[in-house]
Short mmCIF file of C-alpha atoms and ligand atoms in Angstrom, two decimals:
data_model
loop_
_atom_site.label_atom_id
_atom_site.label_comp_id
_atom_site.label_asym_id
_atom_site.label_seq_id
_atom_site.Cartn_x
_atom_site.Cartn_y
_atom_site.Cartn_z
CA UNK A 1 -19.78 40.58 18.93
CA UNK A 2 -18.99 36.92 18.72
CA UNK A 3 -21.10 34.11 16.63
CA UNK A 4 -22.67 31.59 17.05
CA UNK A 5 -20.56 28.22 16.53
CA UNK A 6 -24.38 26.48 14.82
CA UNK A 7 -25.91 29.08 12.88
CA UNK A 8 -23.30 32.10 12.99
CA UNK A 9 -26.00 34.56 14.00
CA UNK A 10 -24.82 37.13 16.74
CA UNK A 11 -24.49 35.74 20.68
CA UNK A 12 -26.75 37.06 22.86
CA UNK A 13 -25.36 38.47 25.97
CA UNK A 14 -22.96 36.78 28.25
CA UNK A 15 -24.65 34.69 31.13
CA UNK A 16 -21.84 33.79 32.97
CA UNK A 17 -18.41 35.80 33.25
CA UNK A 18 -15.37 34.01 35.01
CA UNK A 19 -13.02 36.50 35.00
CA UNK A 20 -9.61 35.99 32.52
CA UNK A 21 -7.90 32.36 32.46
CA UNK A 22 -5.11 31.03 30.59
CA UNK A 23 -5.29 27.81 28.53
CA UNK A 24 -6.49 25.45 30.76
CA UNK A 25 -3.69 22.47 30.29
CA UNK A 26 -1.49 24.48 29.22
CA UNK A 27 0.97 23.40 32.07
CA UNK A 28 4.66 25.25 31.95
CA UNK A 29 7.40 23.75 33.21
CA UNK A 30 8.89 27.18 34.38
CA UNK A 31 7.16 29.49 37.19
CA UNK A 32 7.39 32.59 35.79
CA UNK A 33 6.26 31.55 32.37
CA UNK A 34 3.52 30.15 34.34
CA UNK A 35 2.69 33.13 36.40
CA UNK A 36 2.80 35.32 33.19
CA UNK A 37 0.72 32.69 31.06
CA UNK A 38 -1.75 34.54 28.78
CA UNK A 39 -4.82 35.31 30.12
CA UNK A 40 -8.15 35.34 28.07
CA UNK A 41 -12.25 36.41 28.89
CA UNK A 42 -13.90 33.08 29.63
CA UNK A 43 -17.58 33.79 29.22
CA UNK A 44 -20.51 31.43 29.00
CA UNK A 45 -22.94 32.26 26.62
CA UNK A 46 -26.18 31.29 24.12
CA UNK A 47 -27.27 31.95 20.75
CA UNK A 48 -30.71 32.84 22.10
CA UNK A 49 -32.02 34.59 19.10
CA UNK A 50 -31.83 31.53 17.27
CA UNK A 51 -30.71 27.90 17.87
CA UNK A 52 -29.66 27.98 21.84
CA UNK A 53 -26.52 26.96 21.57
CA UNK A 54 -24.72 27.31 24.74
CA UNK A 55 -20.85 27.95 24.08
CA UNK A 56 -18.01 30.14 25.07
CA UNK A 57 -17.90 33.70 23.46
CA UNK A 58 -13.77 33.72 23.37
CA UNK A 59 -12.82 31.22 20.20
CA UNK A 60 -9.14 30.56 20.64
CA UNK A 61 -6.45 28.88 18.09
CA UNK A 62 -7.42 25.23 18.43
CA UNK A 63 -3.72 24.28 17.46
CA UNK A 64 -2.56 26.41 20.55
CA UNK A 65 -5.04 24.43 22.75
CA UNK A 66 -4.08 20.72 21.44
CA UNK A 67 -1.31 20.25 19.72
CA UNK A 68 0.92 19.49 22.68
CA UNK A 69 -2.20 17.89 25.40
CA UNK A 70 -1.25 16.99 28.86
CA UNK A 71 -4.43 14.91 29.65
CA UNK A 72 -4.31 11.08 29.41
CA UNK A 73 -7.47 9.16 30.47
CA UNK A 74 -4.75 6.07 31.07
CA UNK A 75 -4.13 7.56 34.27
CA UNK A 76 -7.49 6.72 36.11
CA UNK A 77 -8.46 3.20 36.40
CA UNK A 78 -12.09 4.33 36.28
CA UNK A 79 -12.01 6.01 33.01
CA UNK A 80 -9.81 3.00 31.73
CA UNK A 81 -12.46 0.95 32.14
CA UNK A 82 -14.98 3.12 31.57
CA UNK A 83 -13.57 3.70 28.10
CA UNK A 84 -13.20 -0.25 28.26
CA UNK A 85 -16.57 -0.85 28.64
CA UNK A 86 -17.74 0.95 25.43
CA UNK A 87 -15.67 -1.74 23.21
CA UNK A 88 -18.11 -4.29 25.66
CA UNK A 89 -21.09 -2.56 24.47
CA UNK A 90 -20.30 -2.46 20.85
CA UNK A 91 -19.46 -5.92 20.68
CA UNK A 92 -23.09 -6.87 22.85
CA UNK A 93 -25.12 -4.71 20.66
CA UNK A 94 -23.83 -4.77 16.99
CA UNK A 95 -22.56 -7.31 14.72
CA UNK A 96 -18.56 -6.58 14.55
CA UNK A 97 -15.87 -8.75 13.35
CA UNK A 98 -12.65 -8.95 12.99
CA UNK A 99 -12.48 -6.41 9.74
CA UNK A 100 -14.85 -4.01 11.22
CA UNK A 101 -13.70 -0.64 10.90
CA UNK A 102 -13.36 1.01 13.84
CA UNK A 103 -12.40 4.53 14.46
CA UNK A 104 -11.73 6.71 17.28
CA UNK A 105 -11.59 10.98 16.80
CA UNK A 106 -9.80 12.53 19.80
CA UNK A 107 -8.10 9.04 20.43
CA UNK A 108 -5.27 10.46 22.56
CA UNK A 109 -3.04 8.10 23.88
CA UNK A 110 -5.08 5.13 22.32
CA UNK A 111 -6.67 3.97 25.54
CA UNK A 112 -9.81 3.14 23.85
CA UNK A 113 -8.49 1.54 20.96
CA UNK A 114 -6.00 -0.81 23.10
CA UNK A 115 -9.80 -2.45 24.24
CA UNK A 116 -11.20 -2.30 20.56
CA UNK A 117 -8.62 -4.02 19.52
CA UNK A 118 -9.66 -7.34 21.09
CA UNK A 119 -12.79 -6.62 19.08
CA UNK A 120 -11.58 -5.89 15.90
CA UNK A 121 -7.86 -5.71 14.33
CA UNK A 122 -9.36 -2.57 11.73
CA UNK A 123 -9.14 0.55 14.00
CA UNK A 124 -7.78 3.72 13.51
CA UNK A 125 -7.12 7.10 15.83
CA UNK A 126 -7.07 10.08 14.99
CA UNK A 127 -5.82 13.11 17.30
CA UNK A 128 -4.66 16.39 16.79
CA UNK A 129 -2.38 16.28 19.85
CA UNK A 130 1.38 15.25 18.57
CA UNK A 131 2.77 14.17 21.87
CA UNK A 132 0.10 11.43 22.11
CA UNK A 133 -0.13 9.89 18.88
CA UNK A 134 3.10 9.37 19.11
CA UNK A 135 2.69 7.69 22.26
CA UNK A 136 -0.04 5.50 20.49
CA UNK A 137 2.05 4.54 17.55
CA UNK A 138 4.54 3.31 19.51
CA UNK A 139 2.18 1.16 20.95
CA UNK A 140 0.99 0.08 18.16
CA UNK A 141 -2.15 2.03 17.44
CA UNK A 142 -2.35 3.26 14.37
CA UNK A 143 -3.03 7.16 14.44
CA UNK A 144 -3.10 10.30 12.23
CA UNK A 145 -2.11 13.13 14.11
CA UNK A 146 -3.95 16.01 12.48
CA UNK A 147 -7.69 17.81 13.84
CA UNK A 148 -11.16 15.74 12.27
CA UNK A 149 -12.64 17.62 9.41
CA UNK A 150 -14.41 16.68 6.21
CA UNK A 151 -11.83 16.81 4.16
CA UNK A 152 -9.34 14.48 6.61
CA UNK A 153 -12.95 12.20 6.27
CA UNK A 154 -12.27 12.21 2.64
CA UNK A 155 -8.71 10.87 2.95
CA UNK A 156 -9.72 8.11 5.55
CA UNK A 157 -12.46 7.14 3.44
CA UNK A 158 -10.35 7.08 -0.03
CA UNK A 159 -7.38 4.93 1.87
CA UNK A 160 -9.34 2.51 4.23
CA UNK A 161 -12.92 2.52 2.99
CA UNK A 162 -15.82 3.79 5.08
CA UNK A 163 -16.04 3.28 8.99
CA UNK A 164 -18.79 0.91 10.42
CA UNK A 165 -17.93 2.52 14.09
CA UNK A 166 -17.26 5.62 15.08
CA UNK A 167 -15.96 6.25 18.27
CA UNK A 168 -15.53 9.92 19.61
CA UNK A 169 -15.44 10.70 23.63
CA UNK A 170 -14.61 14.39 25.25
CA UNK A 171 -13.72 15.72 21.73
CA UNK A 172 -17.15 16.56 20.29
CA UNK A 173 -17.76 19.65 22.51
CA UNK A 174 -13.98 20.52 21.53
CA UNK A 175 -14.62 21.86 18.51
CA UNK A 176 -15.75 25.17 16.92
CA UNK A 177 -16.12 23.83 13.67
CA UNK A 178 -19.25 22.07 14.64
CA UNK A 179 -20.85 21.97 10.49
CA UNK A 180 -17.48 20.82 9.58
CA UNK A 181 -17.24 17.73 12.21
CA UNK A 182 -20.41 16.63 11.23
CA UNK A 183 -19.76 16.60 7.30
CA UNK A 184 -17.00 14.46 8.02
CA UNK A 185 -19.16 11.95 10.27
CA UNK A 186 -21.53 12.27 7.15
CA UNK A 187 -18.37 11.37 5.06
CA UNK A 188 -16.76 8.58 6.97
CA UNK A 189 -19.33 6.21 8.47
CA UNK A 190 -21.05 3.50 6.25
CA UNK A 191 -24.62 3.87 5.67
CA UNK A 192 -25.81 1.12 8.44
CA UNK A 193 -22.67 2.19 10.67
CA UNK A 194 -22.87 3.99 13.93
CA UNK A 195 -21.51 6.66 15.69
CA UNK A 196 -21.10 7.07 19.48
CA UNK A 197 -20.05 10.58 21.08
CA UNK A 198 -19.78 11.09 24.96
CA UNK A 199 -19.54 14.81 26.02
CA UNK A 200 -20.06 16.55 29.30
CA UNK A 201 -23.07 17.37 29.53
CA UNK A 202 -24.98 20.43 30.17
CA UNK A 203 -27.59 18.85 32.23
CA UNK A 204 -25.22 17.67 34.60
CA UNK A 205 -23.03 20.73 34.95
CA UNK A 206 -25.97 22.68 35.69
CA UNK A 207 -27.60 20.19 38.15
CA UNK A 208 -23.98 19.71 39.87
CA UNK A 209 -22.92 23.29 39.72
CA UNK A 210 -19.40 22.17 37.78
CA UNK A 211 -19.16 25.57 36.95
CA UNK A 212 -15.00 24.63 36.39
CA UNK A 213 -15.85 21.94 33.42
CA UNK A 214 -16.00 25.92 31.57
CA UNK A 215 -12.81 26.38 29.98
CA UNK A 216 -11.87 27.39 26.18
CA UNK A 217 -11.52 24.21 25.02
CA UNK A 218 -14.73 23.12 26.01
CA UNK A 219 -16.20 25.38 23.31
CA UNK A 220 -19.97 23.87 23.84
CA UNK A 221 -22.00 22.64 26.28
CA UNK A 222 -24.48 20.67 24.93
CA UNK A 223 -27.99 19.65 25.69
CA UNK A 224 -30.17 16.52 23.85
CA UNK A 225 -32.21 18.75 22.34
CA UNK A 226 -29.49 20.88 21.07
CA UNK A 227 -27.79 17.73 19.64
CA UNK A 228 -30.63 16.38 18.16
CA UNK A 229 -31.89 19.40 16.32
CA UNK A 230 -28.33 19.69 14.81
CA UNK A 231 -27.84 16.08 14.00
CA UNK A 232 -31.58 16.18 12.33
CA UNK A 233 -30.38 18.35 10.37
CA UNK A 234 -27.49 16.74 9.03
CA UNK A 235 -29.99 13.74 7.96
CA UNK A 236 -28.59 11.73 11.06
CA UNK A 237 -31.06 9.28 12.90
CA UNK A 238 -29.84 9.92 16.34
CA UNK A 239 -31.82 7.17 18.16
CA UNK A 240 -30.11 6.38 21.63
CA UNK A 241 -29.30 8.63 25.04
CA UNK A 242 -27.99 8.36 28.60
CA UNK A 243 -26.75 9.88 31.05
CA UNK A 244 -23.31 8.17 32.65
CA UNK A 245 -21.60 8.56 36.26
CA UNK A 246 -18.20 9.56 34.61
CA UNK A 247 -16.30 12.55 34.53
CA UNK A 248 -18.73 15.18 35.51
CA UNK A 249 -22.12 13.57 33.78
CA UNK A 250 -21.20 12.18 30.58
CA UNK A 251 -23.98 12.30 27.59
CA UNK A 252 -23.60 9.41 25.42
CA UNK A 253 -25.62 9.54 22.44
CA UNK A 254 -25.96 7.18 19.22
CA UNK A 255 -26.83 8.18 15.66
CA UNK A 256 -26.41 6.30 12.03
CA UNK A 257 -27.55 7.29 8.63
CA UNK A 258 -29.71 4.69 8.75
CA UNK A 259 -33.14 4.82 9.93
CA UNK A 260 -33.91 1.41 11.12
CA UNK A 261 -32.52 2.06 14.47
CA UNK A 262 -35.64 2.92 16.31
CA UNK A 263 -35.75 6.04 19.18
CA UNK A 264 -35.43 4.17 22.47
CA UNK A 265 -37.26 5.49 25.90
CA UNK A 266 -34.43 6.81 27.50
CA UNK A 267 -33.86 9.43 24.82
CA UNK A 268 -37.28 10.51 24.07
CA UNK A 269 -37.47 10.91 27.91
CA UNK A 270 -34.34 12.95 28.32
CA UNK A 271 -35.81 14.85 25.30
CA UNK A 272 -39.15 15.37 27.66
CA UNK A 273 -36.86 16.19 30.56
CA UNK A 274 -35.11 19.01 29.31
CA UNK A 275 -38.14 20.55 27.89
CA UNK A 276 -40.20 20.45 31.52
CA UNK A 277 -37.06 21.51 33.45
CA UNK A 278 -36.38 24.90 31.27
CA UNK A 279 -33.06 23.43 31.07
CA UNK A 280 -31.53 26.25 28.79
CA UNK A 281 -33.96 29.05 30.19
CA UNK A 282 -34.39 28.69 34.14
CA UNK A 283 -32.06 25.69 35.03
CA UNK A 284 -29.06 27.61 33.73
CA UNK A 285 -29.97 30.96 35.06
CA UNK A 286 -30.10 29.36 38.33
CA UNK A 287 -26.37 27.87 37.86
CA UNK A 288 -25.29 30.99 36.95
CA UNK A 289 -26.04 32.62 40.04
CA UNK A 290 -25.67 30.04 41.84
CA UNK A 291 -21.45 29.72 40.53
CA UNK A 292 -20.95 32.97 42.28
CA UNK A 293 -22.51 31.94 45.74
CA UNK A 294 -19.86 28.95 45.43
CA UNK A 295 -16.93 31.16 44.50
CA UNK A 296 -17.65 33.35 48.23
CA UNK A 297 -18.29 29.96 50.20
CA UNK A 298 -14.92 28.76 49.17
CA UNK A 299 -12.67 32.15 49.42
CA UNK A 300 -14.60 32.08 52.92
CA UNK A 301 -13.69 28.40 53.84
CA UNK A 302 -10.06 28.82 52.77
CA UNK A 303 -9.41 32.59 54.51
CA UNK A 304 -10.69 30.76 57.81
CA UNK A 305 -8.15 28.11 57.08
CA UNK A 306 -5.19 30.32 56.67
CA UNK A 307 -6.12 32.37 59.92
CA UNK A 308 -5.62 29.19 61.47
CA UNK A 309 -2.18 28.52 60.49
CA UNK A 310 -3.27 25.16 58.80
CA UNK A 311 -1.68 23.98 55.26
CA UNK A 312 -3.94 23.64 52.60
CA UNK A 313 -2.78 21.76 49.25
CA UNK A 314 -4.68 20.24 46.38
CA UNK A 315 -5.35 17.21 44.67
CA UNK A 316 -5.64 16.60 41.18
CA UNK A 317 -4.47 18.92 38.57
CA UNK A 318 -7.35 18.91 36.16
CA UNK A 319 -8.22 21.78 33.30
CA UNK A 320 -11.27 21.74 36.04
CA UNK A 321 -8.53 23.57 38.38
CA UNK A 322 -7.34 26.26 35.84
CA UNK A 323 -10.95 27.60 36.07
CA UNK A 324 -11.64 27.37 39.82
CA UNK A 325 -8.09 28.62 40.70
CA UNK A 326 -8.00 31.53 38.14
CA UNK A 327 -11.67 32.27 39.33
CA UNK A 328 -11.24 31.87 42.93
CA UNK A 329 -7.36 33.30 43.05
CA UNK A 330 -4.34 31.18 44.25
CA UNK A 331 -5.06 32.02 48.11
CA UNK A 332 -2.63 29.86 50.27
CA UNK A 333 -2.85 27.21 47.67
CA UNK A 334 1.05 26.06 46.92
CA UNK A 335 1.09 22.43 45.71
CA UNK A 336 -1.14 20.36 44.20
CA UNK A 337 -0.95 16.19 43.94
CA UNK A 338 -1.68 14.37 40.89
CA UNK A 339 -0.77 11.08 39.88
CA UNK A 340 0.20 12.25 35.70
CA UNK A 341 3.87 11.78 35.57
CA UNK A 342 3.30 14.22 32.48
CA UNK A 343 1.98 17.11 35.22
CA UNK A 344 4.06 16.54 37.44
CA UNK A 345 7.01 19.36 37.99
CA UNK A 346 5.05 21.99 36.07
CA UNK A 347 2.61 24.51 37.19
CA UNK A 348 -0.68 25.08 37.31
CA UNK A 349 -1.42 27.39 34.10
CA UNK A 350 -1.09 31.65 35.37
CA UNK A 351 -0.06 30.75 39.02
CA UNK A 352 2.95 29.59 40.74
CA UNK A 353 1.33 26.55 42.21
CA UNK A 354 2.91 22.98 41.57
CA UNK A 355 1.71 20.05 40.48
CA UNK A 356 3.78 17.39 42.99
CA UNK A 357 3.88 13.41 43.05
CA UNK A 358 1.16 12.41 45.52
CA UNK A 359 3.91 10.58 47.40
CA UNK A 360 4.69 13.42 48.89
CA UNK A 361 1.64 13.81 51.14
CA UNK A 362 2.91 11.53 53.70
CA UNK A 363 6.08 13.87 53.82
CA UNK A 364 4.19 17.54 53.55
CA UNK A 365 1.58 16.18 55.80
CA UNK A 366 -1.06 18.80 54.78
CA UNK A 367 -3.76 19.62 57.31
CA UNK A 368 -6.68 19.70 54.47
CA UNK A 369 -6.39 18.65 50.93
CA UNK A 370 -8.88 20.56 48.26
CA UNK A 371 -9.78 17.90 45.60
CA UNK A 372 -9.49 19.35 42.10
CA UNK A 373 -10.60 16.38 40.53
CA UNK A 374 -13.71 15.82 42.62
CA UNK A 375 -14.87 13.64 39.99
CA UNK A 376 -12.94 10.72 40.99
CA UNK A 377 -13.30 11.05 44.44
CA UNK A 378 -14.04 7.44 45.34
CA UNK A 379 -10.95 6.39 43.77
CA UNK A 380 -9.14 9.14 44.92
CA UNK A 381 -10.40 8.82 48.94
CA UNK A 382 -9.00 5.41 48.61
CA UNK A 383 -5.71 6.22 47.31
CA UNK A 384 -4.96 9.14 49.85
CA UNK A 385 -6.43 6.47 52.74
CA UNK A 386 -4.95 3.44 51.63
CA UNK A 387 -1.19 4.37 49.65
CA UNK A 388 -0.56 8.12 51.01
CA UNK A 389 -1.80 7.58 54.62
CA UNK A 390 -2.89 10.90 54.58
CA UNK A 391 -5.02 11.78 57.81
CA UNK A 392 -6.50 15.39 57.74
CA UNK A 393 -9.61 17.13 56.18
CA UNK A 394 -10.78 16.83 52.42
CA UNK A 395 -12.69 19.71 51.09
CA UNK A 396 -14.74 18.78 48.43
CA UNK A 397 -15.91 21.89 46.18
CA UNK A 398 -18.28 20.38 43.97
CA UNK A 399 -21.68 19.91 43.85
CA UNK A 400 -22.03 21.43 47.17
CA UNK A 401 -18.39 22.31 49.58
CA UNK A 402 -18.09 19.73 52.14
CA UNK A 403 -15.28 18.58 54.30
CA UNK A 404 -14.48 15.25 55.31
CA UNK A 405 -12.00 13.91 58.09
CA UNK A 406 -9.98 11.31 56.51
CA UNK A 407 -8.39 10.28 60.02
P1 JHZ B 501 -10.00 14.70 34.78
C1 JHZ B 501 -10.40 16.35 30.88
O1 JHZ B 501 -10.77 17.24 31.91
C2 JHZ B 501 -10.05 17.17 29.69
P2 JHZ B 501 -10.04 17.24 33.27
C3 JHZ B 501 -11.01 17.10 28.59
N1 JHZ B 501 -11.14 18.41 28.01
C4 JHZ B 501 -12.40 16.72 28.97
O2 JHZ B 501 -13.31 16.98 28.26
C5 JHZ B 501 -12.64 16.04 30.25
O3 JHZ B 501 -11.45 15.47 30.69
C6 JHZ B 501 -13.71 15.02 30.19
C7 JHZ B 501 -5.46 13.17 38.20
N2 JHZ B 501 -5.70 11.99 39.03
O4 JHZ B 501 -10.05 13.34 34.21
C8 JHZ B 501 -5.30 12.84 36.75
C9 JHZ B 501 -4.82 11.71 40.05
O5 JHZ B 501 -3.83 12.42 40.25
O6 JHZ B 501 -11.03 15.02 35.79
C10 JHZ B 501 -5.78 14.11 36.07
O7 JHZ B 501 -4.71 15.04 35.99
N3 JHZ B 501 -5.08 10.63 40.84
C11 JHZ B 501 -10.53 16.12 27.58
O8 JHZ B 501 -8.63 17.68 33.05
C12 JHZ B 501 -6.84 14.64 37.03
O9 JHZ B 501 -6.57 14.04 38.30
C13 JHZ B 501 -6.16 9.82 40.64
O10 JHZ B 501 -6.33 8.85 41.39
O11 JHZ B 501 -10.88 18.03 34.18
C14 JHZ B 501 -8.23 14.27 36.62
O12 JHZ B 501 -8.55 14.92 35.44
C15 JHZ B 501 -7.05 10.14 39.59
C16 JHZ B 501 -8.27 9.29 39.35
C17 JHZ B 501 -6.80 11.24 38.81
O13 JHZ B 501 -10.06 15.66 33.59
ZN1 ZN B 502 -27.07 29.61 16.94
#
């Protein structure tokens, strides 16, 4: 029986069982390496006789899952900005200067540190993924290409002194070594200095039914409560919380050491919120039912499809479609469009579907496309209007299946 990734006491049962996947951006190049990718159990699943934690039950080699990392937020304009935005912020609400020392865990291609650096010429990424850190050094970023721990803390701290910002977005919740992350927050930031994660948040994934945001390198789902009891712990003040419109509902939270930083509304609400709403009792029973309602509307939606002799591609290649193809099955799926040069030519991970320049829609002329990355739709409804004059149906799985005529 697995344990919990908190407190190490035993997992309760599974609540939610999506079949076998392979690692989710694990893209191959070659088809039948793809088809025969490694499959493993993904289960959701919570420490209820102790802290709640809500994680996966199958801990794989984190090395396997990162070291070579297709995903680059550079690709979207929104999460460009987004990521943009948070150097805004820090600049608006702390006192930075120009030696500040910023530094950004799960930095990947140094997107976010490209902005900090008009805020502050001290930063510093660190990513386990070797492909892009090296496409951040080139540019100029500095970054240490190894996995965050307390004792890398230690060596950051002993070369460049402690941090008085630290930055870490989509990497929090990508971690089993939860106690260990945390000691090395402890380690690294200054006593008045803060620390900003972003990770997908439960809340949202229940309210929007993202049942594919569940993959193994998403080893937690967290909610504010969960956070805050561990961060308590730690002798954090974690003082700040909101909910943001990116990705697929995006928890930013703030902590320091220090306690001056007062507990604002908006997180002793969400706090409330969770507690009224049974978040981790009801709420996510609900979602799990509700996941397998979803996974018959679609198989429905798409067999109709097929009997009709229409073509039915995708769009977007996210670790999002890993789990909803491997759960749903490939059905008459046999490209799919996204934009990441890096994607592009391989396949999606234990299938033999493509991942194809979305140039080629004018040309393949499919009769619906099935967005993957429903996430970005509003960019991505202007793209396939606008640049790929594409002029059928767009099935949107998530929060609820709908189609829309694009012509
Ligand atoms: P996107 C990633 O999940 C992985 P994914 C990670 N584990 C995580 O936690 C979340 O992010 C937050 C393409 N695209 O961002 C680019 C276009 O082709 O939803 C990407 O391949 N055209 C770190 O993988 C994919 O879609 C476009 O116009 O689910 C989107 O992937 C746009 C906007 C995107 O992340
Ligand atoms: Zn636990």
């Amino acid at each position: 029986m697995n344990k919990c990734f908190v407190c190490n006491k035993k997992l309760s049962e599974n609540i939610l069982d999506l079949g076998l996947s392979p690692i989710a951006n694990n893209l191959e190049s070659n088809i039948i390496q793809s088809q025969n990718a490694k499959k493993y159990p993904l289960n959701l699943s919570i420490c209820r006789s102790n802290c709640n934690h809500v994680q996966i039950s199958e801990i794989l080699d984190q090395k396997e899952i990162f070291n070579n990392y297709f995903y680059m937020p550079s690709v979207s304009k929104t999460l460009t900005n987004h990521l943009k935005e948070i150097s805004n912020d820090i600049k608006k609400k702390y006192k930075v200067n120009s030696n500040s020392f910023i530094v950004d865990i799960g930095s990947n291609d140094g997107t976010f540190l490209e902005s900090a650096s008009n805020i502050s010429k001290n930063i510093l990424g660190v990513d386990p993924a070797k492909n892009l850190s090296d496409i951040a050094n080139k540019k100029g970023i500095k970054t240490i290409n190894d996995f965050f721990s307390k004792k890398l803390a230690k060596e950051i701290k002993n070369k460049y002194g402690k941090a008085d910002f630290i930055i870490t977005t989509n990497t929090f919740a990508h971690t089993p070594k939860i106690n260990d992350f945390v000691e090395g927050l402890r380690e690294l930031i200054s006593d008045e200095g803060i620390i900003i994660i972003e990770i997908h948040y439960l809340g949202s994934m229940v309210e929007d039914n993202s049942f594919d945001t569940i993959y193994h390198e998403h080893f937690s789902y967290w909610s504010l409560n969960n956070l805050n009891n561990l961060f308590t712990r730690f002798g954090f003040n974690i003082f700040d919380a909101s909910v943001l419109p990116i990705h697929h509902g995006q928890l930013r939270v703030y902590l320091s050491k220090s306690k001056k930083f007062k507990k604002t509304k908006s997180f002793i609400e969400l706090l409330e919120k969770e507690e009224e709403e049974d978040l981790i009792g009801k709420k996510l029973e609900i979602f799990c039912e509700k996941t397998l309602n979803i996974k018959k509307n679609l198989l429905d939606l798409l067999e109709k499809i097929s009997k009709n002799n229409e073509k039915v591609y995708g769009y977007g290649a996210p670790a999002k479609a890993s789990t909803l193809i491997n759960f749903i099955g490939e059905n008459n799926l046999k490209y799919i469009y996204d934009k990441s040069s890096l994607k592009q030519g391989k396949y999606i991970p234990g299938t033999s579907i493509k991942i194809k320049n979305p140039s080629d829609i004018q040309y393949d002329k499919p009769d619906y496309i099935f967005l993957f990355a429903w996430n970005f739709s509003k960019e991505i409804i202007g793209d396939l209007k606008n640049n790929f004059s594409f002029k059928g149906k767009l099935i949107i799985p998530i929060p609820d299946i709908r189609i829309i005529d694009l012509d």
